[in-house]
PDB file of C-alpha atoms in Angstrom:
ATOM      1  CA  UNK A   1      36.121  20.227 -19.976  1.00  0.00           C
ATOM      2  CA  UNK A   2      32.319  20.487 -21.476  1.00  0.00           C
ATOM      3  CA  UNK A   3      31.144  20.764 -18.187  1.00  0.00           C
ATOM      4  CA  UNK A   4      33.878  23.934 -17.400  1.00  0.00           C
ATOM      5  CA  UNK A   5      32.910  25.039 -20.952  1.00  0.00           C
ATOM      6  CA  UNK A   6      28.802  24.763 -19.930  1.00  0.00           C
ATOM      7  CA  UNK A   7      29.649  27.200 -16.933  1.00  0.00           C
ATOM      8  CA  UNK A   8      31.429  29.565 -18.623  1.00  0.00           C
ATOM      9  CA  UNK A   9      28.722  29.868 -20.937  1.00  0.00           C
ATOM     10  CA  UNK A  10      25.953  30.343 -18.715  1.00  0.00           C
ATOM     11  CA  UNK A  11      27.773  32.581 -16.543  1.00  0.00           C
ATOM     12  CA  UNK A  12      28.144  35.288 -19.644  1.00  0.00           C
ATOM     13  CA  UNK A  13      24.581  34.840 -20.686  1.00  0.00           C
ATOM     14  CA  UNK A  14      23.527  35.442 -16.577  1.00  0.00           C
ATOM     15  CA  UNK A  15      22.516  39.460 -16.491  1.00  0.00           C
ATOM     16  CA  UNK A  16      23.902  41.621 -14.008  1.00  0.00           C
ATOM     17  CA  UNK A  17      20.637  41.351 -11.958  1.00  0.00           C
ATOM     18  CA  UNK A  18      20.133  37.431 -12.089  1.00  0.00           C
ATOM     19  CA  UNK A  19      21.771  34.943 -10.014  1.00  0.00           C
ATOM     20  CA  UNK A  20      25.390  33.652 -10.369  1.00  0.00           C
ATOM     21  CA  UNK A  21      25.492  29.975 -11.596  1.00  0.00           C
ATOM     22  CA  UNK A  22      27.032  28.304  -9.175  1.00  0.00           C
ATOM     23  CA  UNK A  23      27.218  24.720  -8.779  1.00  0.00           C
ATOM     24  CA  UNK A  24      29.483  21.313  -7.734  1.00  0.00           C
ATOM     25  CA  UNK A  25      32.172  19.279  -9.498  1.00  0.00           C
ATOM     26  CA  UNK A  26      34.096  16.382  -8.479  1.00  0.00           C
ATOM     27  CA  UNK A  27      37.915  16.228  -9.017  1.00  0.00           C
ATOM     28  CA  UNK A  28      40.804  13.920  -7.775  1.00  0.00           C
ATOM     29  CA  UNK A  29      40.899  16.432  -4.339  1.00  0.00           C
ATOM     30  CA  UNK A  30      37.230  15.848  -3.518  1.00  0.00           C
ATOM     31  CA  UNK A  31      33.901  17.574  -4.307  1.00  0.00           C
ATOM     32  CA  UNK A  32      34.451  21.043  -5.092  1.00  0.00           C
ATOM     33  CA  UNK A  33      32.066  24.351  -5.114  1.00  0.00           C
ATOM     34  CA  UNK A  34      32.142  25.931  -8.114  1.00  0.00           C
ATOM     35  CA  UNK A  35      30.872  29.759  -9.297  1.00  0.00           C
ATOM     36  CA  UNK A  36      31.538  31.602 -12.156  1.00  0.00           C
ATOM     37  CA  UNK A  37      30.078  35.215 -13.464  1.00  0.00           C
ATOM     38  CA  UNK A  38      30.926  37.224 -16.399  1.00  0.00           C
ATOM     39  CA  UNK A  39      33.084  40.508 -15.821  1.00  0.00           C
ATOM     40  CA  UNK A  40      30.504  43.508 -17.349  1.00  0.00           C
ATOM     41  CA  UNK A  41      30.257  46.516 -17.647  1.00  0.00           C
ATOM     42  CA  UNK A  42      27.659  47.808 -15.002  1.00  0.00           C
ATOM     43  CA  UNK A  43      25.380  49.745 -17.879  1.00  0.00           C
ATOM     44  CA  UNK A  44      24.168  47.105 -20.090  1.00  0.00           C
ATOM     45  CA  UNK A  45      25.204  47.998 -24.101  1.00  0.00           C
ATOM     46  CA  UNK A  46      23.279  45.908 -26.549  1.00  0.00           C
ATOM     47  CA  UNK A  47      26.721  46.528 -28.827  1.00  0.00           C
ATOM     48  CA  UNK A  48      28.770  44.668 -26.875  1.00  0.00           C
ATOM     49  CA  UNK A  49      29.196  40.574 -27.454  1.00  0.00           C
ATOM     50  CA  UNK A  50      28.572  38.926 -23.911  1.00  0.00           C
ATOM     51  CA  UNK A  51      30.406  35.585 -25.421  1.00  0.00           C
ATOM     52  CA  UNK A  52      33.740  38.354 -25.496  1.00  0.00           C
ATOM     53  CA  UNK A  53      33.630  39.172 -21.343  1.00  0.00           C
ATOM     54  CA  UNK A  54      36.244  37.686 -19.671  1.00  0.00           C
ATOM     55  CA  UNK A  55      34.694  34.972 -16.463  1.00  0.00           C
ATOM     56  CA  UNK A  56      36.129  34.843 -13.073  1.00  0.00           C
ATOM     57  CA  UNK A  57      35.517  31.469 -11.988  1.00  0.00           C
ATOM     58  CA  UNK A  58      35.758  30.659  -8.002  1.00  0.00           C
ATOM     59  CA  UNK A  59      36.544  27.220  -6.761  1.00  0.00           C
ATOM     60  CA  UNK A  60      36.172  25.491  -3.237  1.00  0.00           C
ATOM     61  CA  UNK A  61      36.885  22.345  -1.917  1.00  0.00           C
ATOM     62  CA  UNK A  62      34.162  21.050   0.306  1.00  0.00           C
ATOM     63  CA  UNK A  63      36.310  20.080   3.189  1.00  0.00           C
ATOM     64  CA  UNK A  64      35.166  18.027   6.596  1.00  0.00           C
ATOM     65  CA  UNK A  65      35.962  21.992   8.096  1.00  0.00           C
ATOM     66  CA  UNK A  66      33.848  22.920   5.678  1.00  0.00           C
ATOM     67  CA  UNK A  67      30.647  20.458   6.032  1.00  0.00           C
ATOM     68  CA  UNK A  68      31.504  21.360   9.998  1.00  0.00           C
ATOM     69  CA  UNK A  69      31.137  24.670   9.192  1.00  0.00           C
ATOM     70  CA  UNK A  70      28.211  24.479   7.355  1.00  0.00           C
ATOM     71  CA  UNK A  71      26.940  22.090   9.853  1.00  0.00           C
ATOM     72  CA  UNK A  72      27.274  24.577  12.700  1.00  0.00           C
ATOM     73  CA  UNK A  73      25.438  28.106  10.432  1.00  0.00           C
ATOM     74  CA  UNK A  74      22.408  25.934   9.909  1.00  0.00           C
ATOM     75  CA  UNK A  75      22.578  23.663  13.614  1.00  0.00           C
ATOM     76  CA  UNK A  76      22.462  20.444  11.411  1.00  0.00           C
ATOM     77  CA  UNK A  77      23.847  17.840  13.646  1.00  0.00           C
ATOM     78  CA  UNK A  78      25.821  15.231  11.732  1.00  0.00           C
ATOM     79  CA  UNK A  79      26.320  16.766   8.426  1.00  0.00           C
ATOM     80  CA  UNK A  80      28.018  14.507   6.391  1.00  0.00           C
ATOM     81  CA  UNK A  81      29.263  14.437   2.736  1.00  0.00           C
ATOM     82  CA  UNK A  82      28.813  11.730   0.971  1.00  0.00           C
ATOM     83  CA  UNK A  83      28.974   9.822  -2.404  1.00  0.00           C
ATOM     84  CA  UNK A  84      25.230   8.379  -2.382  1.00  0.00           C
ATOM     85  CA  UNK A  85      22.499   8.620  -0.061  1.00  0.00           C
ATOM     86  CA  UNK A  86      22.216   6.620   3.095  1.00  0.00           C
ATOM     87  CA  UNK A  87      19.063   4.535   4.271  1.00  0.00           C
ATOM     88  CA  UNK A  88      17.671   6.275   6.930  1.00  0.00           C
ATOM     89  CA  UNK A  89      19.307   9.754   6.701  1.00  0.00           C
ATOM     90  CA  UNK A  90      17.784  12.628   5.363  1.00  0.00           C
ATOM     91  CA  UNK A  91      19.356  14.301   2.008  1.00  0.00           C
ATOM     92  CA  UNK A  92      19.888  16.382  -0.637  1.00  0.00           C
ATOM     93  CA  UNK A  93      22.142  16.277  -3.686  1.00  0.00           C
ATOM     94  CA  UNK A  94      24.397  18.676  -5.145  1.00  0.00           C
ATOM     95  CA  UNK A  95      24.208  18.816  -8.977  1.00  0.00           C
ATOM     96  CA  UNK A  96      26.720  19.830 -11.362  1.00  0.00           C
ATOM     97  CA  UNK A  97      26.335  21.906 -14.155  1.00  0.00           C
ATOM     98  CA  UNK A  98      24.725  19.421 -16.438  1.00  0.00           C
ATOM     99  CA  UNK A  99      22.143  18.613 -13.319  1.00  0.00           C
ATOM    100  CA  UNK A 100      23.545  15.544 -12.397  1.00  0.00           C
ATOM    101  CA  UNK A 101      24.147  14.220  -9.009  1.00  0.00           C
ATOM    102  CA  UNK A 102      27.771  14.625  -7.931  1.00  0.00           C
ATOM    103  CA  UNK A 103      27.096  14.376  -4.056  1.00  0.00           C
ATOM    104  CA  UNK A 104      25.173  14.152  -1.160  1.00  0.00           C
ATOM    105  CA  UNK A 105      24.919  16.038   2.469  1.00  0.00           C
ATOM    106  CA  UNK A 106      23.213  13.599   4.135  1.00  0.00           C
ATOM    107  CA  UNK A 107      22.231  14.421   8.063  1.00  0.00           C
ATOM    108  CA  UNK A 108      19.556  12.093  10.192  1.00  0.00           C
ATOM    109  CA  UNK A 109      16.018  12.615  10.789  1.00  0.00           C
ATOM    110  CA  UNK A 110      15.353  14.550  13.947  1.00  0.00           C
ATOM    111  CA  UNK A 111      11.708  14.877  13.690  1.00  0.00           C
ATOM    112  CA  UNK A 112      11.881  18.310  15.341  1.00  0.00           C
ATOM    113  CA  UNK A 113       8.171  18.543  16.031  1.00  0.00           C
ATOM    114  CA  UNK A 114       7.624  15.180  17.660  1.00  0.00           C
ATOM    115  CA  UNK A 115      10.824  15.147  19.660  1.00  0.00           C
ATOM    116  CA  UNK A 116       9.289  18.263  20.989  1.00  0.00           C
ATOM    117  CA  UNK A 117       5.991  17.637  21.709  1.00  0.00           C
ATOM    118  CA  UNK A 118       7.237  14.210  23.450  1.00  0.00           C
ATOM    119  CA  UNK A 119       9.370  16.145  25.697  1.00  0.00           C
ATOM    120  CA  UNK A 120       6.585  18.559  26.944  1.00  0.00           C
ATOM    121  CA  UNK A 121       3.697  16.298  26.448  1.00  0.00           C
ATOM    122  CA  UNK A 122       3.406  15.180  30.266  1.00  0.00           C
ATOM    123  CA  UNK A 123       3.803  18.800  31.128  1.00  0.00           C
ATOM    124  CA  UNK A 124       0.808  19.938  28.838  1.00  0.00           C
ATOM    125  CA  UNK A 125      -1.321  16.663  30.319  1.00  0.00           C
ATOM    126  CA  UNK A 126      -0.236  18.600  33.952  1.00  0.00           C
ATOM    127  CA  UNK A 127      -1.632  22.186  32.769  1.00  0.00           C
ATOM    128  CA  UNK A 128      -4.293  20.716  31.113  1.00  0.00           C
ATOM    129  CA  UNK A 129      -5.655  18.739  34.804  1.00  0.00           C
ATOM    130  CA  UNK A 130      -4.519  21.605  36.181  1.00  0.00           C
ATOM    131  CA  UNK A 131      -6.618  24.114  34.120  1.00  0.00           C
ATOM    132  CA  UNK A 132      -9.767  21.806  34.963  1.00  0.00           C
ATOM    133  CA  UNK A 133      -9.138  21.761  38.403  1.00  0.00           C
ATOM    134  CA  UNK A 134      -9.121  25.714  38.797  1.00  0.00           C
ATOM    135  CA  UNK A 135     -11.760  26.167  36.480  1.00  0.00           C
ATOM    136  CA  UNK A 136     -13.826  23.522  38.791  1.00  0.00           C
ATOM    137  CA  UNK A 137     -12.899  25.186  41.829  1.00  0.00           C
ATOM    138  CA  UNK A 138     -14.011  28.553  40.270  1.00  0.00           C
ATOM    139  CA  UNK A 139     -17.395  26.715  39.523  1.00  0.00           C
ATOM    140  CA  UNK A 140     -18.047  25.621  43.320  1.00  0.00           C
ATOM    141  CA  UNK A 141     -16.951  29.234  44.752  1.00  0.00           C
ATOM    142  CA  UNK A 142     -19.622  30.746  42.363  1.00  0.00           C
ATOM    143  CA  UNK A 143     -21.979  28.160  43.710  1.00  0.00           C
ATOM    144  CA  UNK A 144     -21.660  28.722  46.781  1.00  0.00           C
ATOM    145  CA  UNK A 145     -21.576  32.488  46.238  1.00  0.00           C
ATOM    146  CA  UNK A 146     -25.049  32.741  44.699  1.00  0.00           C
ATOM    147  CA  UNK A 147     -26.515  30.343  47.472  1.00  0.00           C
ATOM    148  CA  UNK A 148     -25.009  32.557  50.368  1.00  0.00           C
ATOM    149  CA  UNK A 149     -26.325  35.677  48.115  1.00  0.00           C
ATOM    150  CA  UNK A 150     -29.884  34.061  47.889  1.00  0.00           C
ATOM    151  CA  UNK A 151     -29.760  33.423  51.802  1.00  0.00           C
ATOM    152  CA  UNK A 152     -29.142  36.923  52.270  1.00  0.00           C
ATOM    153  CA  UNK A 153     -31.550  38.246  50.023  1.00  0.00           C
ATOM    154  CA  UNK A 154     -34.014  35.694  51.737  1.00  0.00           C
ATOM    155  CA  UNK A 155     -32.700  37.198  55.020  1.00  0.00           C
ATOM    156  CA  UNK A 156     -32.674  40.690  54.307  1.00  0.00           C
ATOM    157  CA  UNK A 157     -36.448  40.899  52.706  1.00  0.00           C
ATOM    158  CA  UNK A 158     -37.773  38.816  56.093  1.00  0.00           C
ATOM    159  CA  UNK A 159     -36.048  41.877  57.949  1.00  0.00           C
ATOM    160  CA  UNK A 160     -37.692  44.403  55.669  1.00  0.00           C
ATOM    161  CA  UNK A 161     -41.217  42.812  55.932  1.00  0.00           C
ATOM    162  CA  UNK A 162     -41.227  41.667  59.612  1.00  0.00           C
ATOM    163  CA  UNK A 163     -40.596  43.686  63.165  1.00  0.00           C
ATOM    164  CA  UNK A 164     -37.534  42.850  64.778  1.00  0.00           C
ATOM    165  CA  UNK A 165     -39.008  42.613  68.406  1.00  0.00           C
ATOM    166  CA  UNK A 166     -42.205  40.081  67.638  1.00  0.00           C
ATOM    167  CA  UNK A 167     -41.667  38.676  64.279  1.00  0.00           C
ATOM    168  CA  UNK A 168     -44.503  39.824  63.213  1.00  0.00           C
ATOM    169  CA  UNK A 169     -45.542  41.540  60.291  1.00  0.00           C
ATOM    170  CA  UNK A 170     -44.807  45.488  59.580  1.00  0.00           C
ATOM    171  CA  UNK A 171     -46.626  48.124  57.641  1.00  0.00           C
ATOM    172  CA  UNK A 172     -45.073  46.733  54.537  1.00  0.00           C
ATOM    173  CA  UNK A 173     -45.069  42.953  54.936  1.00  0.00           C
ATOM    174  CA  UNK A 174     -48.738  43.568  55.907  1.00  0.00           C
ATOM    175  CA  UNK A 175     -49.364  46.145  52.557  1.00  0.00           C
ATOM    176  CA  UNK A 176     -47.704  43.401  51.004  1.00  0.00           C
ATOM    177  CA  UNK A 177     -49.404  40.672  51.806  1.00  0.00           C
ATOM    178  CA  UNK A 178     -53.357  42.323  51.754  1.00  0.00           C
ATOM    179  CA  UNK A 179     -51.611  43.151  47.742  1.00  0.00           C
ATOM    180  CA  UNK A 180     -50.745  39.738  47.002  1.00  0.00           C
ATOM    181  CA  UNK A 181     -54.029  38.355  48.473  1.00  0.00           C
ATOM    182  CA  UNK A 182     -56.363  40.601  46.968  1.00  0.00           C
ATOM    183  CA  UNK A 183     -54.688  40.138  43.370  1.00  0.00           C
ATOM    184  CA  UNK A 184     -55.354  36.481  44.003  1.00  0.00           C
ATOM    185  CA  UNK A 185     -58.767  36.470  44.543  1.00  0.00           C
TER     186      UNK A 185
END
């Protein structure tokens, strides 16, 4: 009766903008969901008593169709109700209107992120050897890239500075050289 009287009371001092108290009770039937929120007028008048609005007060039992419903909006596998806590499952209580405990949903520990990461861990090991290996194979094509590029650049300036018939030494291998020789000495 107190704890009725305690929600009546806060729901007619709750403004039109705030939150409506809601909260949990237990009764012969179970644990219930309870809600309550003054009826007001929508334009707040200072004249009026808020201790004189009338409360509509909403009730619901927290059924196993409920807890499975509630279990299936949020994908909480196992949702369970219960009177206290369990070792070993995860929880969190629902208060009444004085704050005290009143219940429990209690659901196990999943440990999201390293059930995941266990299940793709050998597959990130595989992209990670497998990243290594192409950037390794990228590696060796450049290598052998810039040594066919220097043979070819080796090749190409003989063919520029020599005659193709005896080997020998053109105009400008021969310019070249007398340049190189004379900026030695």
């Amino acid at each position: 009766v107190d704890d009725f009287q305690a929600l009546l009371d806060a729901a007619r001092r709750v403004k039109m903008s705030d939150e409506v108290p809601v909260h949990f009770a237990r009764s012969s039937a179970g644990t219930e969901l309870i809600g309550a929120a003054a009826i007001q007028p929508f334009e707040s008048d200072e004249s009026l008593d808020p201790g004189d609005f009338h409360v509509l007060v909403f009730a619901k039992l927290i059924t196993p169709a409920v807890v499975a419903e509630v279990s299936g909006s949020f994908a909480i596998a196992d949702l369970r109700l219960e009177l206290k806590p369990s070792a070993g499952r995860l929880a969190v209580a629902l208060k009444d209107v004085s704050s005290k405990d009143i219940a429990y949903f209690t659901w196990p520990s999943m440990a999201p992120g390293t059930k995941s990461y266990e299940k793709i861990d050998g597959d990130l090991r595989t992209a990670g050897a497998i990243l290594v290996l192409f950037l390794c194979a990228i590696g060796f094509a450049g290598g052998i890239t810039v040594r066919n590029l220097r043979k070819s650049e080796h090749a190409s300036r003989h063919r520029a500075l020599h005659d193709p018939l005896t080997g020998l030494l053109n105009r400008a291998g021969l310019l070249e050289n007398v340049a190189a020789v004379s900026s030695w000495v």
